[in-house]
Short mmCIF file of C-alpha atoms and ligand atoms in Angstrom, two decimals:
data_model
loop_
_atom_site.label_atom_id
_atom_site.label_comp_id
_atom_site.label_asym_id
_atom_site.label_seq_id
_atom_site.Cartn_x
_atom_site.Cartn_y
_atom_site.Cartn_z
CA UNK A 1 15.61 -4.83 12.17
CA UNK A 2 11.84 -3.96 12.47
CA UNK A 3 10.91 -1.05 11.60
CA UNK A 4 7.08 -1.15 12.24
CA UNK A 5 5.45 -3.37 15.24
CA UNK A 6 1.93 -3.95 15.90
CA UNK A 7 0.99 -5.45 19.06
CA UNK A 8 -2.59 -7.30 19.23
CA UNK A 9 -4.28 -4.71 17.12
CA UNK A 10 -7.56 -4.65 16.72
CA UNK A 11 -10.45 -2.32 15.12
CA UNK A 12 -13.94 -2.98 15.49
CA UNK A 13 -16.86 -1.41 14.16
CA UNK A 14 -20.01 -0.55 15.48
CA UNK A 15 -23.17 -1.50 12.63
CA UNK A 16 -26.32 -1.31 14.86
CA UNK A 17 -26.16 -4.04 17.47
CA UNK A 18 -23.91 -5.84 15.53
CA UNK A 19 -19.67 -5.61 15.89
CA UNK A 20 -17.78 -5.88 13.09
CA UNK A 21 -14.15 -7.02 13.37
CA UNK A 22 -11.95 -5.32 10.96
CA UNK A 23 -8.75 -6.71 12.37
CA UNK A 24 -8.25 -8.74 15.22
CA UNK A 25 -5.10 -9.46 17.45
CA UNK A 26 -2.67 -8.76 14.90
CA UNK A 27 1.14 -9.40 16.05
CA UNK A 28 3.09 -7.90 13.01
CA UNK A 29 6.58 -6.88 12.45
CA UNK A 30 7.62 -5.24 8.86
CA UNK A 31 11.34 -5.23 8.72
CA UNK A 32 12.82 -1.97 7.83
CA UNK A 33 14.57 -1.98 3.89
CA UNK A 34 11.67 -4.83 2.87
CA UNK A 35 9.36 -4.69 0.40
CA UNK A 36 6.12 -6.19 2.21
CA UNK A 37 2.78 -7.12 0.42
CA UNK A 38 -0.48 -7.69 2.54
CA UNK A 39 -2.57 -9.91 0.81
CA UNK A 40 -6.04 -11.51 1.75
CA UNK A 41 -9.79 -11.62 0.57
CA UNK A 42 -11.84 -9.04 -0.10
CA UNK A 43 -12.87 -7.54 3.87
CA UNK A 44 -10.07 -8.80 5.38
CA UNK A 45 -9.12 -6.03 6.61
CA UNK A 46 -5.76 -5.37 4.46
CA UNK A 47 -7.21 -1.71 4.28
CA UNK A 48 -7.84 -1.18 7.91
CA UNK A 49 -4.44 -2.79 8.78
CA UNK A 50 -2.78 0.29 6.66
CA UNK A 51 -4.96 3.03 7.84
CA UNK A 52 -3.71 1.96 11.52
CA UNK A 53 -0.27 1.80 10.52
CA UNK A 54 -0.22 5.15 8.83
CA UNK A 55 -1.81 6.35 11.69
CA UNK A 56 -5.18 7.50 9.45
CA UNK A 57 -7.20 5.43 12.14
CA UNK A 58 -6.84 5.07 15.61
CA UNK A 59 -7.27 1.11 16.79
CA UNK A 60 -10.06 -0.15 19.09
CA UNK A 61 -7.09 -1.74 21.01
CA UNK A 62 -3.32 -2.80 20.84
CA UNK A 63 -0.51 -0.47 19.39
CA UNK A 64 1.52 0.49 16.42
CA UNK A 65 5.08 1.53 16.87
CA UNK A 66 6.93 3.01 14.02
CA UNK A 67 10.88 3.85 14.65
CA UNK A 68 10.52 3.10 18.20
CA UNK A 69 7.49 5.78 18.50
CA UNK A 70 4.03 4.15 19.66
CA UNK A 71 2.35 6.33 17.31
CA UNK A 72 -1.22 6.45 18.51
CA UNK A 73 -0.16 8.03 21.90
CA UNK A 74 0.81 11.27 19.37
CA UNK A 75 -1.20 14.46 19.27
CA UNK A 76 -3.13 15.32 16.18
CA UNK A 77 -0.33 17.82 15.38
CA UNK A 78 2.49 15.71 16.42
CA UNK A 79 0.93 12.90 14.19
CA UNK A 80 0.67 14.85 10.93
CA UNK A 81 4.31 16.21 11.15
CA UNK A 82 5.50 12.56 11.77
CA UNK A 83 3.72 11.44 8.23
CA UNK A 84 5.13 14.37 6.65
CA UNK A 85 8.65 13.52 7.78
CA UNK A 86 8.38 9.71 7.71
CA UNK A 87 5.47 8.51 5.81
CA UNK A 88 4.31 8.46 2.23
CA UNK A 89 0.97 7.56 1.30
CA UNK A 90 -0.72 6.01 -1.95
CA UNK A 91 -4.31 5.36 -1.43
CA UNK A 92 -7.66 5.79 -3.41
CA UNK A 93 -8.96 8.04 -1.03
CA UNK A 94 -6.65 10.84 -1.57
CA UNK A 95 -7.05 13.30 -4.03
CA UNK A 96 -5.12 15.63 -5.90
CA UNK A 97 -5.84 19.26 -5.93
CA UNK A 98 -7.73 20.18 -8.64
CA UNK A 99 -6.80 23.84 -9.64
CA UNK A 100 -3.09 22.71 -9.52
CA UNK A 101 -0.81 20.95 -12.82
CA UNK A 102 0.06 17.27 -12.66
CA UNK A 103 3.45 19.26 -11.56
CA UNK A 104 2.31 21.10 -9.17
CA UNK A 105 0.77 18.61 -7.49
CA UNK A 106 3.53 16.81 -7.57
CA UNK A 107 5.91 19.67 -5.77
CA UNK A 108 3.17 20.53 -3.66
CA UNK A 109 4.23 17.89 -0.85
CA UNK A 110 8.32 19.13 -1.52
CA UNK A 111 7.06 22.50 -0.64
CA UNK A 112 5.83 21.62 2.51
CA UNK A 113 8.70 20.24 3.17
CA UNK A 114 10.75 23.78 2.31
CA UNK A 115 12.48 22.35 -0.71
CA UNK A 116 14.35 24.76 -2.96
CA UNK A 117 11.70 25.68 -6.01
CA UNK A 118 14.77 24.24 -8.53
CA UNK A 119 14.75 21.17 -6.32
CA UNK A 120 10.83 20.80 -7.03
CA UNK A 121 10.67 21.36 -10.26
CA UNK A 122 13.58 18.89 -11.32
CA UNK A 123 12.31 16.31 -9.33
CA UNK A 124 8.67 16.43 -10.09
CA UNK A 125 9.53 16.31 -13.92
CA UNK A 126 11.73 13.35 -13.18
CA UNK A 127 9.04 11.59 -11.86
CA UNK A 128 6.11 12.49 -13.76
CA UNK A 129 8.71 11.57 -16.87
CA UNK A 130 9.25 7.86 -14.86
CA UNK A 131 5.40 7.44 -14.70
CA UNK A 132 5.27 7.71 -18.23
CA UNK A 133 3.09 11.23 -17.75
CA UNK A 134 6.39 13.40 -19.24
CA UNK A 135 4.02 15.29 -21.45
CA UNK A 136 1.30 15.68 -19.28
CA UNK A 137 3.01 18.05 -16.56
CA UNK A 138 0.93 21.14 -17.29
CA UNK A 139 -2.35 19.51 -17.57
CA UNK A 140 -5.31 19.69 -14.47
CA UNK A 141 -6.70 16.52 -12.62
CA UNK A 142 -9.67 17.10 -14.99
CA UNK A 143 -8.12 16.96 -17.92
CA UNK A 144 -6.57 13.52 -17.11
CA UNK A 145 -7.95 9.98 -16.84
CA UNK A 146 -8.46 7.97 -13.79
CA UNK A 147 -5.37 6.09 -14.61
CA UNK A 148 -3.48 9.21 -15.02
CA UNK A 149 -4.06 10.88 -11.92
CA UNK A 150 -3.44 7.33 -10.16
CA UNK A 151 0.02 8.06 -11.82
CA UNK A 152 0.16 11.68 -10.45
CA UNK A 153 -0.95 10.55 -6.91
CA UNK A 154 2.08 7.72 -6.83
CA UNK A 155 4.42 10.92 -8.53
CA UNK A 156 3.46 13.01 -5.54
CA UNK A 157 3.90 10.28 -2.94
CA UNK A 158 7.69 9.27 -4.31
CA UNK A 159 8.51 12.89 -4.22
CA UNK A 160 7.92 12.94 -0.31
CA UNK A 161 11.30 10.91 -0.30
CA UNK A 162 9.97 9.54 2.93
CA UNK A 163 11.47 6.47 4.50
CA UNK A 164 8.04 4.62 4.43
CA UNK A 165 5.60 4.15 1.67
CA UNK A 166 2.14 2.76 2.34
CA UNK A 167 -0.03 2.12 -0.72
CA UNK A 168 -3.57 0.65 -0.94
CA UNK A 169 -3.96 -1.39 -4.35
CA UNK A 170 -1.89 1.30 -6.51
CA UNK A 171 -2.30 -0.45 -9.46
CA UNK A 172 -6.06 -0.38 -9.73
CA UNK A 173 -6.95 1.32 -13.16
CA UNK A 174 -3.04 1.44 -14.23
CA UNK A 175 -2.37 -0.29 -17.64
CA UNK A 176 0.44 -2.89 -17.43
CA UNK A 177 3.16 -1.30 -18.50
CA UNK A 178 2.91 1.50 -16.33
CA UNK A 179 2.50 -1.04 -13.32
CA UNK A 180 5.49 -2.71 -14.47
CA UNK A 181 7.88 0.84 -14.78
CA UNK A 182 6.14 1.71 -11.71
CA UNK A 183 7.56 -1.45 -9.82
CA UNK A 184 10.71 -0.95 -11.12
CA UNK A 185 10.60 2.73 -9.46
CA UNK A 186 9.91 0.90 -6.18
CA UNK A 187 13.09 -1.58 -6.56
CA UNK A 188 15.24 1.33 -7.38
CA UNK A 189 13.89 2.75 -4.01
CA UNK A 190 14.46 -0.58 -2.13
CA UNK A 191 18.40 0.00 -3.03
CA UNK A 192 18.22 3.48 -1.26
CA UNK A 193 16.65 0.89 1.83
CA UNK A 194 13.12 2.56 1.69
CA UNK A 195 10.30 0.38 3.55
CA UNK A 196 7.55 -0.14 1.23
CA UNK A 197 4.38 -2.09 2.77
CA UNK A 198 2.11 -2.28 -0.39
CA UNK A 199 -1.92 -4.06 -0.30
CA UNK A 200 -1.85 -5.71 -3.96
CA UNK A 201 -4.31 -8.08 -5.07
CA UNK A 202 -2.19 -9.94 -7.61
CA UNK A 203 -0.43 -12.89 -6.34
CA UNK A 204 1.62 -13.42 -8.90
CA UNK A 205 3.18 -9.69 -9.17
CA UNK A 206 3.25 -9.85 -5.18
CA UNK A 207 5.72 -13.00 -5.37
CA UNK A 208 7.95 -11.77 -8.25
CA UNK A 209 8.40 -7.66 -6.65
CA UNK A 210 8.11 -8.45 -2.77
CA UNK A 211 10.04 -10.42 -0.35
CA UNK A 212 7.39 -10.65 2.85
CA UNK A 213 4.24 -11.37 2.54
CA UNK A 214 1.38 -10.91 5.13
CA UNK A 215 -1.42 -12.98 4.86
CA UNK A 216 -4.40 -11.36 6.24
CA UNK A 217 -8.01 -12.66 7.40
CA UNK A 218 -9.41 -10.56 9.83
CA UNK A 219 -6.88 -12.14 11.70
CA UNK A 220 -2.69 -12.66 10.89
CA UNK A 221 -2.71 -15.87 9.02
CA UNK A 222 1.00 -15.76 8.23
CA UNK A 223 3.66 -13.38 7.94
CA UNK A 224 6.85 -13.63 6.76
CA UNK A 225 9.63 -14.39 3.79
CA UNK A 226 6.99 -15.10 0.63
CA UNK A 227 8.42 -18.53 0.13
CA UNK A 228 7.15 -19.60 3.65
CA UNK A 229 3.89 -17.65 3.24
CA UNK A 230 3.10 -18.77 -0.55
CA UNK A 231 2.03 -22.44 0.58
CA UNK A 232 -1.23 -24.01 -0.57
CA UNK A 233 -2.12 -24.90 3.62
CA UNK A 234 -2.23 -20.92 4.00
CA UNK A 235 -3.31 -19.71 1.18
CA UNK A 236 -6.54 -22.19 1.64
CA UNK A 237 -6.76 -20.78 5.41
CA UNK A 238 -6.88 -17.23 4.24
CA UNK A 239 -9.09 -17.74 1.66
CA UNK A 240 -11.14 -20.23 3.18
CA UNK A 241 -14.05 -22.09 1.38
CA UNK A 242 -13.01 -21.24 -2.36
CA UNK A 243 -11.48 -24.45 -2.32
CA UNK A 244 -11.47 -25.38 -6.08
CA UNK A 245 -9.87 -22.54 -7.15
CA UNK A 246 -7.23 -23.01 -4.03
CA UNK A 247 -6.12 -26.55 -5.12
CA UNK A 248 -5.74 -24.71 -8.64
CA UNK A 249 -3.38 -22.50 -7.16
CA UNK A 250 -1.54 -24.64 -4.61
CA UNK A 251 -1.04 -26.63 -8.13
CA UNK A 252 0.35 -23.78 -9.75
CA UNK A 253 2.59 -22.41 -6.74
CA UNK A 254 3.87 -25.82 -6.72
CA UNK A 255 5.53 -24.80 -10.33
CA UNK A 256 6.18 -21.37 -9.11
CA UNK A 257 4.14 -19.89 -11.88
CA UNK A 258 0.87 -18.94 -11.07
CA UNK A 259 -0.82 -16.06 -13.48
CA UNK A 260 -3.83 -15.55 -11.52
CA UNK A 261 -5.39 -12.66 -9.51
CA UNK A 262 -7.54 -12.57 -6.75
CA UNK A 263 -10.07 -11.27 -8.48
CA UNK A 264 -10.11 -14.12 -11.03
CA UNK A 265 -11.51 -16.03 -7.91
CA UNK A 266 -13.51 -13.59 -6.22
CA UNK A 267 -17.33 -14.58 -5.49
CA UNK A 268 -19.35 -12.98 -7.51
CA UNK A 269 -21.10 -11.31 -4.73
CA UNK A 270 -20.33 -7.76 -5.58
CA UNK A 271 -18.63 -7.00 -2.85
CA UNK A 272 -16.53 -4.33 -3.58
CA UNK A 273 -12.44 -3.93 -2.44
CA UNK A 274 -10.75 -0.82 -0.56
P1 LIG B 301 -10.19 -4.75 2.76
O1 LIG B 301 -9.39 -3.75 2.65
O2 LIG B 301 -9.23 -6.30 3.10
O3 LIG B 301 -11.23 -5.53 1.49
P2 LIG B 301 -11.42 -3.32 4.31
O4 LIG B 301 -10.08 -3.44 5.77
O5 LIG B 301 -11.68 -2.69 3.73
O6 LIG B 301 -10.94 -5.06 4.14
O7 LIG B 301 -12.95 -3.93 5.85
C1 LIG B 301 -12.56 -5.22 6.64
C2 LIG B 301 -14.03 -4.89 7.37
O8 LIG B 301 -14.49 -4.00 8.12
C3 LIG B 301 -14.95 -5.40 6.17
O9 LIG B 301 -15.97 -6.14 6.74
C4 LIG B 301 -16.01 -3.73 6.18
O10 LIG B 301 -17.11 -3.78 5.89
C5 LIG B 301 -15.60 -3.32 7.81
N1 LIG B 301 -15.37 -2.11 7.59
C6 LIG B 301 -14.23 -1.15 7.29
N2 LIG B 301 -14.33 -0.05 7.31
C7 LIG B 301 -15.61 0.47 7.92
C8 LIG B 301 -16.61 1.42 8.25
N3 LIG B 301 -15.70 2.58 7.92
N4 LIG B 301 -17.36 1.02 9.03
C9 LIG B 301 -17.82 -0.20 9.32
N5 LIG B 301 -17.35 -1.44 8.51
C10 LIG B 301 -16.09 -1.19 8.23
MG1 LIG B 302 -8.98 -2.69 0.96
#
């Protein structure tokens, strides 16, 4: 069943006289209980699409329907309520509350949900343990490294126990061992029927851990089961122009073994991501 649908979704930005099309004509269906990775080159609209799906941004035209609700028709207050009930976020722009400890930051979301003190404490300790911060429970964000703060974000978002998680490059600044333990945590969530949509740079782990791939280049290049999407033709369409690298990836895909990150073939133009 499709838990999320987008219809002809478009978001443009006005930059002086120029119209920047961030995403255009996106018709998408995300299946309930599936793990979906959004991949595409830098500037291809991944963050914009995730913001639109999460109701953090409004489309210029088109609509997003989550579990039957056209979310952009909700009032601002109803949207906040909808998000708190249904959607967990791991976004880089989100901040921890500086005066609260790591454990309190994780518990905060459960406080909003009126969970008991004991449940909050248990769950926050369990989650911080799972992301490798069991010995940092009482540290404040200022006393944690960037990667550790990112792990607290992830623990906080998992504490919400939403049905749907939206994550924008959650592993940036997180070491490989922690990334793996978090991916394992996500795998457990899959068994609980959660839906996860992640913007993820690493094509290899995208292939390894996710079932569905959305391949984006302002327009939707392809969406579907990973083996249908990870073909050299479609990747070439999305990453257009970077032919040498793509033919390399094509070969690697054929071997079902492609230890490459997008950053390995990003043009050195200083274009930041996210
Ligand atoms: P990605 O996450 O794939 O790197 P983004 O969704 O961040 O891509 O951006 C898609 C396009 O929209 C880019 O060309 C970007 O410069 C533009 N864009 C994103 N946000 C804004 C904004 N707030 N104002 C103007 N242009 C924007
Ligand atoms: Mg981005």
